[in-house]
C-alpha positions as protocol buffer text, in pm:
chain_id: "A"
residue {
  index: 1
  type: MET
  ca { x: 441 y: 1473 z: 1248 }
}
residue {
  index: 2
  type: TYR
  ca { x: 261 y: 1332 z: 1577 }
}
residue {
  index: 3
  type: ALA
  ca { x: -62 y: 1568 z: 1694 }
}
residue {
  index: 4
  type: ASP
  ca { x: -17 y: 1609 z: 2076 }
}
residue {
  index: 5
  type: GLY
  ca { x: -324 y: 1595 z: 2162 }
}
residue {
  index: 6
  type: SER
  ca { x: -375 y: 1968 z: 2274 }
}
residue {
  index: 7
  type: ARG
  ca { x: -460 y: 2155 z: 1992 }
}
residue {
  index: 8
  type: THR
  ca { x: -757 y: 2381 z: 2019 }
}
residue {
  index: 9
  type: GLY
  ca { x: -984 y: 2501 z: 1819 }
}
residue {
  index: 10
  type: SER
  ca { x: -1190 y: 2146 z: 1708 }
}
residue {
  index: 11
  type: SER
  ca { x: -1542 y: 2083 z: 1726 }
}
residue {
  index: 12
  type: ARG
  ca { x: -1529 y: 1748 z: 1605 }
}
residue {
  index: 13
  type: THR
  ca { x: -1580 y: 1483 z: 1880 }
}
residue {
  index: 14
  type: ALA
  ca { x: -1338 y: 1145 z: 1863 }
}
residue {
  index: 15
  type: PRO
  ca { x: -1564 y: 861 z: 1819 }
}
residue {
  index: 16
  type: THR
  ca { x: -1528 y: 563 z: 2108 }
}
residue {
  index: 17
  type: ILE
  ca { x: -1520 y: 173 z: 2016 }
}
residue {
  index: 18
  type: GLU
  ca { x: -1857 y: 210 z: 2122 }
}
residue {
  index: 19
  type: ASN
  ca { x: -1976 y: 503 z: 1884 }
}
residue {
  index: 20
  type: LEU
  ca { x: -1718 y: 402 z: 1632 }
}
residue {
  index: 21
  type: PRO
  ca { x: -1918 y: 337 z: 1288 }
}
residue {
  index: 22
  type: PRO
  ca { x: -1926 y: -2 z: 1142 }
}
residue {
  index: 23
  type: ALA
  ca { x: -1932 y: 119 z: 799 }
}
residue {
  index: 24
  type: LEU
  ca { x: -1889 y: 466 z: 641 }
}
residue {
  index: 25
  type: ASP
  ca { x: -2087 y: 600 z: 316 }
}
residue {
  index: 26
  type: ALA
  ca { x: -1792 y: 633 z: 100 }
}
residue {
  index: 27
  type: ARG
  ca { x: -1885 y: 1021 z: 34 }
}
residue {
  index: 28
  type: ARG
  ca { x: -1753 y: 1126 z: 344 }
}
residue {
  index: 29
  type: CYS
  ca { x: -1394 y: 1029 z: 190 }
}
residue {
  index: 30
  type: ALA
  ca { x: -1429 y: 1373 z: 84 }
}
residue {
  index: 31
  type: VAL
  ca { x: -1442 y: 1539 z: 400 }
}
residue {
  index: 32
  type: THR
  ca { x: -1059 y: 1609 z: 542 }
}
residue {
  index: 33
  type: ILE
  ca { x: -970 y: 1429 z: 870 }
}
residue {
  index: 34
  type: ASP
  ca { x: -809 y: 1704 z: 1114 }
}
residue {
  index: 35
  type: ALA
  ca { x: -470 y: 1508 z: 1282 }
}
residue {
  index: 36
  type: ASP
  ca { x: -680 y: 1485 z: 1628 }
}
residue {
  index: 37
  type: PHE
  ca { x: -954 y: 1287 z: 1479 }
}
residue {
  index: 38
  type: VAL
  ca { x: -708 y: 1068 z: 1279 }
}
residue {
  index: 39
  type: ARG
  ca { x: -499 y: 989 z: 1585 }
}
residue {
  index: 40
  type: GLU
  ca { x: -812 y: 925 z: 1831 }
}
residue {
  index: 41
  type: TYR
  ca { x: -967 y: 751 z: 1509 }
}
residue {
  index: 42
  type: THR
  ca { x: -689 y: 505 z: 1454 }
}
residue {
  index: 43
  type: GLU
  ca { x: -603 y: 407 z: 1807 }
}
residue {
  index: 44
  type: ASN
  ca { x: -996 y: 302 z: 1860 }
}
residue {
  index: 45
  type: ARG
  ca { x: -969 y: 142 z: 1522 }
}
residue {
  index: 46
  type: LEU
  ca { x: -677 y: -68 z: 1571 }
}
residue {
  index: 47
  type: GLN
  ca { x: -813 y: -192 z: 1910 }
}
residue {
  index: 48
  type: HIS
  ca { x: -1164 y: -281 z: 1761 }
}
residue {
  index: 49
  type: MET
  ca { x: -971 y: -480 z: 1501 }
}
residue {
  index: 50
  type: SER
  ca { x: -793 y: -719 z: 1794 }
}
residue {
  index: 51
  type: GLU
  ca { x: -1043 y: -711 z: 1993 }
}
residue {
  index: 52
  type: GLN
  ca { x: -1288 y: -876 z: 1693 }
}
residue {
  index: 53
  type: SER
  ca { x: -990 y: -1114 z: 1593 }
}
residue {
  index: 54
  type: MET
  ca { x: -1106 y: -1148 z: 1260 }
}
residue {
  index: 55
  type: THR
  ca { x: -694 y: -1184 z: 1098 }
}
residue {
  index: 56
  type: THR
  ca { x: -554 y: -1397 z: 1408 }
}
residue {
  index: 57
  type: PRO
  ca { x: -339 y: -1097 z: 1519 }
}
residue {
  index: 58
  type: SER
  ca { x: 14 y: -1151 z: 1636 }
}
residue {
  index: 59
  type: ASP
  ca { x: 277 y: -980 z: 1770 }
}
residue {
  index: 60
  type: ARG
  ca { x: 467 y: -943 z: 1448 }
}
residue {
  index: 61
  type: TYR
  ca { x: 165 y: -796 z: 1323 }
}
residue {
  index: 62
  type: ASP
  ca { x: 160 y: -537 z: 1556 }
}
residue {
  index: 63
  type: SER
  ca { x: 513 y: -491 z: 1565 }
}
residue {
  index: 64
  type: THR
  ca { x: 505 y: -489 z: 1154 }
}
residue {
  index: 65
  type: ARG
  ca { x: 298 y: -175 z: 1195 }
}
residue {
  index: 66
  type: ARG
  ca { x: 543 y: -1 z: 1459 }
}
residue {
  index: 67
  type: ALA
  ca { x: 830 y: -89 z: 1201 }
}
residue {
  index: 68
  type: TRP
  ca { x: 610 y: 140 z: 907 }
}
residue {
  index: 69
  type: GLU
  ca { x: 557 y: 454 z: 1185 }
}
residue {
  index: 70
  type: ASP
  ca { x: 971 y: 453 z: 1247 }
}
residue {
  index: 71
  type: ILE
  ca { x: 991 y: 388 z: 850 }
}
residue {
  index: 72
  type: TRP
  ca { x: 748 y: 754 z: 801 }
}
residue {
  index: 73
  type: ASP
  ca { x: 931 y: 906 z: 1118 }
}
residue {
  index: 74
  type: THR
  ca { x: 1231 y: 951 z: 881 }
}
residue {
  index: 75
  type: ALA
  ca { x: 1071 y: 1002 z: 550 }
}
residue {
  index: 76
  type: SER
  ca { x: 971 y: 1289 z: 401 }
}
residue {
  index: 77
  type: VAL
  ca { x: 656 y: 1348 z: 163 }
}
residue {
  index: 78
  type: ASP
  ca { x: 856 y: 1541 z: -112 }
}
residue {
  index: 79
  type: VAL
  ca { x: 1108 y: 1270 z: -160 }
}
residue {
  index: 80
  type: GLU
  ca { x: 836 y: 1006 z: -204 }
}
residue {
  index: 81
  type: LEU
  ca { x: 683 y: 1249 z: -479 }
}
residue {
  index: 82
  type: GLU
  ca { x: 981 y: 1264 z: -601 }
}
residue {
  index: 83
  type: ALA
  ca { x: 1028 y: 848 z: -675 }
}
residue {
  index: 84
  type: VAL
  ca { x: 699 y: 835 z: -830 }
}
residue {
  index: 85
  type: GLU
  ca { x: 830 y: 1031 z: -1124 }
}
residue {
  index: 86
  type: TYR
  ca { x: 1074 y: 777 z: -1111 }
}
residue {
  index: 87
  type: VAL
  ca { x: 1076 y: 584 z: -1513 }
}
residue {
  index: 88
  type: ARG
  ca { x: 980 y: 250 z: -1312 }
}
residue {
  index: 89
  type: SER
  ca { x: 695 y: 451 z: -1123 }
}
residue {
  index: 90
  type: GLN
  ca { x: 552 y: 601 z: -1444 }
}
residue {
  index: 91
  type: GLU
  ca { x: 553 y: 317 z: -1618 }
}
residue {
  index: 92
  type: THR
  ca { x: 326 y: 132 z: -1408 }
}
residue {
  index: 93
  type: ILE
  ca { x: 104 y: 404 z: -1373 }
}
residue {
  index: 94
  type: ARG
  ca { x: 36 y: 413 z: -1725 }
}
residue {
  index: 95
  type: LEU
  ca { x: -19 y: 9 z: -1686 }
}
residue {
  index: 96
  type: TYR
  ca { x: -346 y: 77 z: -1463 }
}
residue {
  index: 97
  type: GLN
  ca { x: -431 y: 406 z: -1509 }
}
residue {
  index: 98
  type: PRO
  ca { x: -655 y: 282 z: -1804 }
}
residue {
  index: 99
  type: PHE
  ca { x: -840 y: 117 z: -1547 }
}
residue {
  index: 100
  type: LEU
  ca { x: -935 y: 372 z: -1329 }
}
residue {
  index: 101
  type: PRO
  ca { x: -1295 y: 492 z: -1254 }
}
residue {
  index: 102
  type: THR
  ca { x: -1338 y: 896 z: -1314 }
}
residue {
  index: 103
  type: ASP
  ca { x: -1697 y: 851 z: -1179 }
}
residue {
  index: 104
  type: ALA
  ca { x: -1613 y: 707 z: -821 }
}
residue {
  index: 105
  type: PRO
  ca { x: -1409 y: 722 z: -558 }
}
residue {
  index: 106
  type: ILE
  ca { x: -1095 y: 511 z: -535 }
}
residue {
  index: 107
  type: LEU
  ca { x: -936 y: 408 z: -208 }
}
residue {
  index: 108
  type: GLU
  ca { x: -542 y: 399 z: -159 }
}
residue {
  index: 109
  type: ALA
  ca { x: -487 y: 116 z: 139 }
}
residue {
  index: 110
  type: GLY
  ca { x: -199 y: 219 z: 300 }
}
residue {
  index: 111
  type: SER
  ca { x: -140 y: 549 z: 150 }
}
residue {
  index: 112
  type: GLY
  ca { x: 178 y: 573 z: 369 }
}
residue {
  index: 113
  type: LEU
  ca { x: 259 y: 934 z: 283 }
}
residue {
  index: 114
  type: SER
  ca { x: 2 y: 982 z: 10 }
}
residue {
  index: 115
  type: ALA
  ca { x: 234 y: 1018 z: -293 }
}
residue {
  index: 116
  type: VAL
  ca { x: 15 y: 838 z: -504 }
}
residue {
  index: 117
  type: VAL
  ca { x: -289 y: 971 z: -321 }
}
residue {
  index: 118
  type: ILE
  ca { x: -176 y: 1326 z: -435 }
}
residue {
  index: 119
  type: THR
  ca { x: -25 y: 1248 z: -795 }
}
residue {
  index: 120
  type: LEU
  ca { x: -346 y: 1043 z: -856 }
}
residue {
  index: 121
  type: ARG
  ca { x: -548 y: 1336 z: -752 }
}
residue {
  index: 122
  type: LYS
  ca { x: -375 y: 1611 z: -951 }
}
residue {
  index: 123
  type: MET
  ca { x: -471 y: 1364 z: -1246 }
}
residue {
  index: 124
  type: GLY
  ca { x: -815 y: 1439 z: -1158 }
}
residue {
  index: 125
  type: TYR
  ca { x: -880 y: 1085 z: -959 }
}
residue {
  index: 126
  type: ARG
  ca { x: -1134 y: 1101 z: -626 }
}
residue {
  index: 127
  type: VAL
  ca { x: -835 y: 922 z: -468 }
}
residue {
  index: 128
  type: PHE
  ca { x: -892 y: 945 z: -131 }
}
residue {
  index: 129
  type: GLY
  ca { x: -556 y: 738 z: 144 }
}
residue {
  index: 130
  type: MET
  ca { x: -628 y: 464 z: 470 }
}
residue {
  index: 131
  type: ASP
  ca { x: -311 y: 415 z: 648 }
}
residue {
  index: 132
  type: TYR
  ca { x: -324 y: 224 z: 998 }
}
residue {
  index: 133
  type: ALA
  ca { x: 72 y: 391 z: 1063 }
}
residue {
  index: 134
  type: VAL
  ca { x: -128 y: 708 z: 1207 }
}
residue {
  index: 135
  type: ASN
  ca { x: 211 y: 917 z: 1187 }
}
residue {
  index: 136
  type: ALA
  ca { x: 224 y: 867 z: 802 }
}
residue {
  index: 137
  type: LEU
  ca { x: -173 y: 1061 z: 836 }
}
residue {
  index: 138
  type: HIS
  ca { x: -1 y: 1306 z: 1027 }
}
residue {
  index: 139
  type: THR
  ca { x: 316 y: 1381 z: 829 }
}
residue {
  index: 140
  type: SER
  ca { x: 104 y: 1380 z: 463 }
}
residue {
  index: 141
  type: HIS
  ca { x: -191 y: 1654 z: 666 }
}
residue {
  index: 142
  type: ALA
  ca { x: 160 y: 1844 z: 746 }
}
residue {
  index: 143
  type: TYR
  ca { x: 249 y: 1852 z: 386 }
}
residue {
  index: 144
  type: ASP
  ca { x: -123 y: 1907 z: 275 }
}
residue {
  index: 145
  type: ALA
  ca { x: -434 y: 1966 z: 514 }
}
residue {
  index: 146
  type: THR
  ca { x: -634 y: 1928 z: 278 }
}
residue {
  index: 147
  type: LEU
  ca { x: -597 y: 1546 z: 152 }
}
residue {
  index: 148
  type: PRO
  ca { x: -854 y: 1323 z: 206 }
}
residue {
  index: 149
  type: LEU
  ca { x: -712 y: 1106 z: 445 }
}
residue {
  index: 150
  type: LEU
  ca { x: -892 y: 802 z: 702 }
}
residue {
  index: 151
  type: ALA
  ca { x: -682 y: 584 z: 975 }
}
residue {
  index: 152
  type: GLY
  ca { x: -813 y: 231 z: 933 }
}
residue {
  index: 153
  type: ASP
  ca { x: -715 y: -112 z: 902 }
}
residue {
  index: 154
  type: VAL
  ca { x: -692 y: -281 z: 529 }
}
residue {
  index: 155
  type: HIS
  ca { x: -881 y: -606 z: 753 }
}
residue {
  index: 156
  type: HIS
  ca { x: -1207 y: -403 z: 880 }
}
residue {
  index: 157
  type: LEU
  ca { x: -1252 y: -102 z: 630 }
}
residue {
  index: 158
  type: PRO
  ca { x: -1491 y: 181 z: 740 }
}
residue {
  index: 159
  type: PHE
  ca { x: -1725 y: 178 z: 413 }
}
residue {
  index: 160
  type: ALA
  ca { x: -2027 y: 49 z: 310 }
}
residue {
  index: 161
  type: ASP
  ca { x: -2067 y: -244 z: 109 }
}
residue {
  index: 162
  type: ASN
  ca { x: -2050 y: -142 z: -262 }
}
residue {
  index: 163
  type: SER
  ca { x: -1947 y: 156 z: -234 }
}
residue {
  index: 164
  type: LEU
  ca { x: -1555 y: 252 z: -388 }
}
residue {
  index: 165
  type: GLY
  ca { x: -1490 y: 245 z: -763 }
}
residue {
  index: 166
  type: ALA
  ca { x: -1125 y: 116 z: -708 }
}
residue {
  index: 167
  type: TYR
  ca { x: -905 y: -17 z: -433 }
}
residue {
  index: 168
  type: LEU
  ca { x: -549 y: 32 z: -484 }
}
residue {
  index: 169
  type: SER
  ca { x: -313 y: -171 z: -305 }
}
residue {
  index: 170
  type: PHE
  ca { x: 88 y: -93 z: -346 }
}
residue {
  index: 171
  type: GLY
  ca { x: 325 y: -331 z: -200 }
}
residue {
  index: 172
  type: VAL
  ca { x: 74 y: -360 z: 153 }
}
residue {
  index: 173
  type: LEU
  ca { x: -50 y: -766 z: 163 }
}
residue {
  index: 174
  type: GLU
  ca { x: 235 y: -912 z: 152 }
}
residue {
  index: 175
  type: HIS
  ca { x: 314 y: -760 z: 497 }
}
residue {
  index: 176
  type: PHE
  ca { x: 57 y: -980 z: 691 }
}
residue {
  index: 177
  type: GLU
  ca { x: 208 y: -1337 z: 807 }
}
residue {
  index: 178
  type: HIS
  ca { x: -124 y: -1468 z: 782 }
}
residue {
  index: 179
  type: GLY
  ca { x: -181 y: -1358 z: 435 }
}
residue {
  index: 180
  type: MET
  ca { x: -381 y: -1154 z: 208 }
}
residue {
  index: 181
  type: GLY
  ca { x: -729 y: -1342 z: 186 }
}
residue {
  index: 182
  type: ALA
  ca { x: -907 y: -1168 z: 463 }
}
residue {
  index: 183
  type: ALA
  ca { x: -800 y: -833 z: 345 }
}
residue {
  index: 184
  type: LEU
  ca { x: -868 y: -890 z: -23 }
}
residue {
  index: 185
  type: ALA
  ca { x: -1234 y: -1004 z: 74 }
}
residue {
  index: 186
  type: GLU
  ca { x: -1288 y: -687 z: 245 }
}
residue {
  index: 187
  type: SER
  ca { x: -1137 y: -503 z: -70 }
}
residue {
  index: 188
  type: TYR
  ca { x: -1389 y: -702 z: -271 }
}
residue {
  index: 189
  type: ARG
  ca { x: -1681 y: -597 z: -8 }
}
residue {
  index: 190
  type: VAL
  ca { x: -1667 y: -249 z: -41 }
}
residue {
  index: 191
  type: LEU
  ca { x: -1611 y: -246 z: -424 }
}
residue {
  index: 192
  type: ARG
  ca { x: -1897 y: -189 z: -682 }
}
residue {
  index: 193
  type: ARG
  ca { x: -2005 y: -428 z: -924 }
}
residue {
  index: 194
  type: GLY
  ca { x: -1745 y: -322 z: -1171 }
}
residue {
  index: 195
  type: GLY
  ca { x: -1482 y: -205 z: -937 }
}
residue {
  index: 196
  type: VAL
  ca { x: -1143 y: -210 z: -1007 }
}
residue {
  index: 197
  type: LEU
  ca { x: -873 y: -387 z: -769 }
}
residue {
  index: 198
  type: VAL
  ca { x: -473 y: -255 z: -872 }
}
residue {
  index: 199
  type: LEU
  ca { x: -247 y: -461 z: -660 }
}
residue {
  index: 200
  type: THR
  ca { x: 142 y: -494 z: -629 }
}
residue {
  index: 201
  type: ILE
  ca { x: 291 y: -761 z: -443 }
}
residue {
  index: 202
  type: PRO
  ca { x: 675 y: -851 z: -448 }
}
residue {
  index: 203
  type: TYR
  ca { x: 824 y: -1115 z: -666 }
}
residue {
  index: 204
  type: PRO
  ca { x: 1054 y: -1403 z: -581 }
}
residue {
  index: 205
  type: ASN
  ca { x: 1292 y: -1282 z: -878 }
}
residue {
  index: 206
  type: VAL
  ca { x: 1651 y: -1428 z: -915 }
}
residue {
  index: 207
  type: VAL
  ca { x: 1803 y: -1143 z: -738 }
}
residue {
  index: 208
  type: ASN
  ca { x: 1537 y: -1211 z: -424 }
}
residue {
  index: 209
  type: ARG
  ca { x: 1637 y: -1583 z: -425 }
}
residue {
  index: 210
  type: LEU
  ca { x: 1979 y: -1487 z: -411 }
}
residue {
  index: 211
  type: VAL
  ca { x: 2021 y: -1304 z: -136 }
}
residue {
  index: 212
  type: ALA
  ca { x: 1745 y: -1565 z: 90 }
}
residue {
  index: 213
  type: TRP
  ca { x: 1949 y: -1857 z: -47 }
}
residue {
  index: 214
  type: ARG
  ca { x: 2306 y: -1604 z: 96 }
}
residue {
  index: 215
  type: ARG
  ca { x: 2094 y: -1524 z: 410 }
}
residue {
  index: 216
  type: LYS
  ca { x: 2035 y: -1875 z: 496 }
}
residue {
  index: 217
  type: ALA
  ca { x: 2374 y: -2027 z: 441 }
}
residue {
  index: 218
  type: GLN
  ca { x: 2443 y: -1718 z: 660 }
}
residue {
  index: 219
  type: GLY
  ca { x: 2175 y: -1894 z: 952 }
}
residue {
  index: 220
  type: ILE
  ca { x: 1977 y: -1556 z: 913 }
}
residue {
  index: 221
  type: SER
  ca { x: 1592 y: -1603 z: 870 }
}
residue {
  index: 222
  type: THR
  ca { x: 1465 y: -1476 z: 539 }
}
residue {
  index: 223
  type: LEU
  ca { x: 1242 y: -1238 z: 666 }
}
residue {
  index: 224
  type: THR
  ca { x: 1386 y: -884 z: 718 }
}
residue {
  index: 225
  type: ASP
  ca { x: 1407 y: -955 z: 1091 }
}
residue {
  index: 226
  type: ASP
  ca { x: 1166 y: -1050 z: 1335 }
}
residue {
  index: 227
  type: ASP
  ca { x: 990 y: -787 z: 1383 }
}
residue {
  index: 228
  type: PHE
  ca { x: 902 y: -662 z: 1022 }
}
residue {
  index: 229
  type: TYR
  ca { x: 681 y: -952 z: 807 }
}
residue {
  index: 230
  type: GLU
  ca { x: 737 y: -973 z: 426 }
}
residue {
  index: 231
  type: SER
  ca { x: 698 y: -1194 z: 235 }
}
residue {
  index: 232
  type: THR
  ca { x: 711 y: -1229 z: -191 }
}
residue {
  index: 233
  type: TYR
  ca { x: 449 y: -1417 z: -418 }
}
residue {
  index: 234
  type: THR
  ca { x: 459 y: -1615 z: -746 }
}
residue {
  index: 235
  type: ARG
  ca { x: 265 y: -1536 z: -1060 }
}
residue {
  index: 236
  type: ASP
  ca { x: 39 y: -1805 z: -1004 }
}
residue {
  index: 237
  type: ARG
  ca { x: -25 y: -1809 z: -623 }
}
residue {
  index: 238
  type: LEU
  ca { x: -112 y: -1405 z: -650 }
}
residue {
  index: 239
  type: VAL
  ca { x: -342 y: -1490 z: -971 }
}
residue {
  index: 240
  type: GLY
  ca { x: -530 y: -1764 z: -704 }
}
residue {
  index: 241
  type: GLU
  ca { x: -531 y: -1573 z: -422 }
}
residue {
  index: 242
  type: VAL
  ca { x: -697 y: -1308 z: -607 }
}
residue {
  index: 243
  type: LYS
  ca { x: -900 y: -1507 z: -803 }
}
residue {
  index: 244
  type: ARG
  ca { x: -1036 y: -1684 z: -493 }
}
residue {
  index: 245
  type: ALA
  ca { x: -1179 y: -1360 z: -333 }
}
residue {
  index: 246
  type: GLY
  ca { x: -1434 y: -1384 z: -631 }
}
residue {
  index: 247
  type: TYR
  ca { x: -1224 y: -1173 z: -856 }
}
residue {
  index: 248
  type: ARG
  ca { x: -1181 y: -1158 z: -1249 }
}
residue {
  index: 249
  type: ILE
  ca { x: -841 y: -1089 z: -1395 }
}
residue {
  index: 250
  type: GLU
  ca { x: -838 y: -787 z: -1635 }
}
residue {
  index: 251
  type: ARG
  ca { x: -421 y: -789 z: -1640 }
}
residue {
  index: 252
  type: VAL
  ca { x: -122 y: -911 z: -1501 }
}
residue {
  index: 253
  type: ALA
  ca { x: 240 y: -763 z: -1578 }
}
residue {
  index: 254
  type: PRO
  ca { x: 615 y: -783 z: -1420 }
}
residue {
  index: 255
  type: THR
  ca { x: 732 y: -452 z: -1296 }
}
residue {
  index: 256
  type: SER
  ca { x: 1042 y: -275 z: -1199 }
}
residue {
  index: 257
  type: HIS
  ca { x: 1312 y: -460 z: -1362 }
}
residue {
  index: 258
  type: SER
  ca { x: 1545 y: -217 z: -1333 }
}
residue {
  index: 259
  type: TYR
  ca { x: 1482 y: -192 z: -937 }
}
residue {
  index: 260
  type: THR
  ca { x: 1550 y: -590 z: -913 }
}
residue {
  index: 261
  type: LEU
  ca { x: 1886 y: -486 z: -1042 }
}
residue {
  index: 262
  type: TRP
  ca { x: 1946 y: -182 z: -813 }
}
residue {
  index: 263
  type: GLY
  ca { x: 1944 y: -450 z: -572 }
}
residue {
  index: 264
  type: LEU
  ca { x: 2266 y: -561 z: -698 }
}
residue {
  index: 265
  type: GLY
  ca { x: 2429 y: -244 z: -587 }
}
residue {
  index: 266
  type: GLY
  ca { x: 2704 y: -56 z: -750 }
}
residue {
  index: 267
  type: VAL
  ca { x: 2653 y: 58 z: -1098 }
}
residue {
  index: 268
  type: PHE
  ca { x: 2316 y: -21 z: -1077 }
}
residue {
  index: 269
  type: ARG
  ca { x: 2264 y: 263 z: -828 }
}
residue {
  index: 270
  type: ALA
  ca { x: 2266 y: 589 z: -873 }
}
residue {
  index: 271
  type: PRO
  ca { x: 2224 y: 882 z: -612 }
}
residue {
  index: 272
  type: GLY
  ca { x: 1918 y: 943 z: -431 }
}
residue {
  index: 273
  type: TYR
  ca { x: 1628 y: 773 z: -316 }
}
residue {
  index: 274
  type: TYR
  ca { x: 1640 y: 409 z: -354 }
}
residue {
  index: 275
  type: LYS
  ca { x: 1729 y: 574 z: -764 }
}
residue {
  index: 276
  type: THR
  ca { x: 1827 y: 333 z: -1061 }
}
residue {
  index: 277
  type: SER
  ca { x: 2124 y: 442 z: -1282 }
}
residue {
  index: 278
  type: ALA
  ca { x: 2053 y: 533 z: -1655 }
}
residue {
  index: 279
  type: LEU
  ca { x: 2250 y: 143 z: -1694 }
}
residue {
  index: 280
  type: ALA
  ca { x: 2022 y: -36 z: -1454 }
}
residue {
  index: 281
  type: GLU
  ca { x: 1702 y: 154 z: -1706 }
}
residue {
  index: 282
  type: MET
  ca { x: 1874 y: 46 z: -1968 }
}
residue {
  index: 283
  type: ILE
  ca { x: 1923 y: -308 z: -1918 }
}
residue {
  index: 284
  type: GLY
  ca { x: 1602 y: -312 z: -1722 }
}
residue {
  index: 285
  type: GLY
  ca { x: 1428 y: -225 z: -1970 }
}
residue {
  index: 286
  type: ALA
  ca { x: 1600 y: -507 z: -2223 }
}
residue {
  index: 287
  type: LEU
  ca { x: 1547 y: -783 z: -1955 }
}
residue {
  index: 288
  type: ARG
  ca { x: 1151 y: -660 z: -1911 }
}
residue {
  index: 289
  type: VAL
  ca { x: 1109 y: -792 z: -2281 }
}
residue {
  index: 290
  type: THR
  ca { x: 1358 y: -1089 z: -2300 }
}
residue {
  index: 291
  type: LEU
  ca { x: 1358 y: -1175 z: -1907 }
}
residue {
  index: 292
  type: PRO
  ca { x: 984 y: -1028 z: -1798 }
}
residue {
  index: 293
  type: TRP
  ca { x: 936 y: -1262 z: -1479 }
}
residue {
  index: 294
  type: ALA
  ca { x: 1307 y: -1361 z: -1384 }
}
residue {
  index: 295
  type: PHE
  ca { x: 1368 y: -979 z: -1325 }
}
residue {
  index: 296
  type: ASN
  ca { x: 1038 y: -910 z: -1205 }
}
residue {
  index: 297
  type: PHE
  ca { x: 1059 y: -710 z: -882 }
}
residue {
  index: 298
  type: THR
  ca { x: 627 y: -665 z: -842 }
}
residue {
  index: 299
  type: THR
  ca { x: 358 y: -832 z: -1014 }
}
residue {
  index: 300
  type: LEU
  ca { x: 73 y: -588 z: -1105 }
}
residue {
  index: 301
  type: VAL
  ca { x: -241 y: -744 z: -1105 }
}
residue {
  index: 302
  type: VAL
  ca { x: -533 y: -516 z: -1220 }
}
residue {
  index: 303
  type: ALA
  ca { x: -874 y: -745 z: -1173 }
}
residue {
  index: 304
  type: LYS
  ca { x: -1287 y: -659 z: -1158 }
}
residue {
  index: 305
  type: LYS
  ca { x: -1541 y: -745 z: -906 }
}
């Protein structure tokens, strides 16, 4: 829920643009940010971002952020946590978990309702979350007030150079009309030498292309709508973006084949939150071996600085 600004008992002074710290020590991320502070910090951070014009701000950039706020307004932490336990989610975690450091802080940039943050913290990792949708942070704190969360934008990370052990980004960087280059450069800046980038991005699979073709035939934009930007990346294009940022590729893997089938509807869907049926899981498992890229839903990239 949004803070209403009337909270009492808080001794924290909300930062203004004038006193906004250009870079926070990563150790501060262990401190829980209260709801009033999160709200003020986010508002100032986003205004600071637009004034710096680092990323060629656009109306669609802001409207996409507002669209995410609308999505999180109707979402549930419990439901998001349930989705993390789905077979496809657990398979993806097992692919990147061996690369996560146990001796350094880890940022999930674009943490939404913090389901991944909660899950990985239970596994013993020093993970904290950051999002530019302020209501997602409030909802997360309503669920667990001890969660270490920050408000901010992936193009202007409030962390010192070489301060983080890993940077996680799950389905975030495809939502920027100006591309992912600036955000990847920021991730590279804040990671220490040997730090790990974990990135998932939607892939233009056969179902995606079928839907795009049908929308084009109907005279509809291939984007979700005029206010919400989303793109897909081929394997080569995505790997090229990561390499241009300076990273060394460690792993590239197609994932979530069963969810590609979910997009076809019918027998591939099960009751629940974007839940795939047993049939989708069975066929998806076979496709992962026989047609790994044709039915890839999201490409996982693990890279090191």
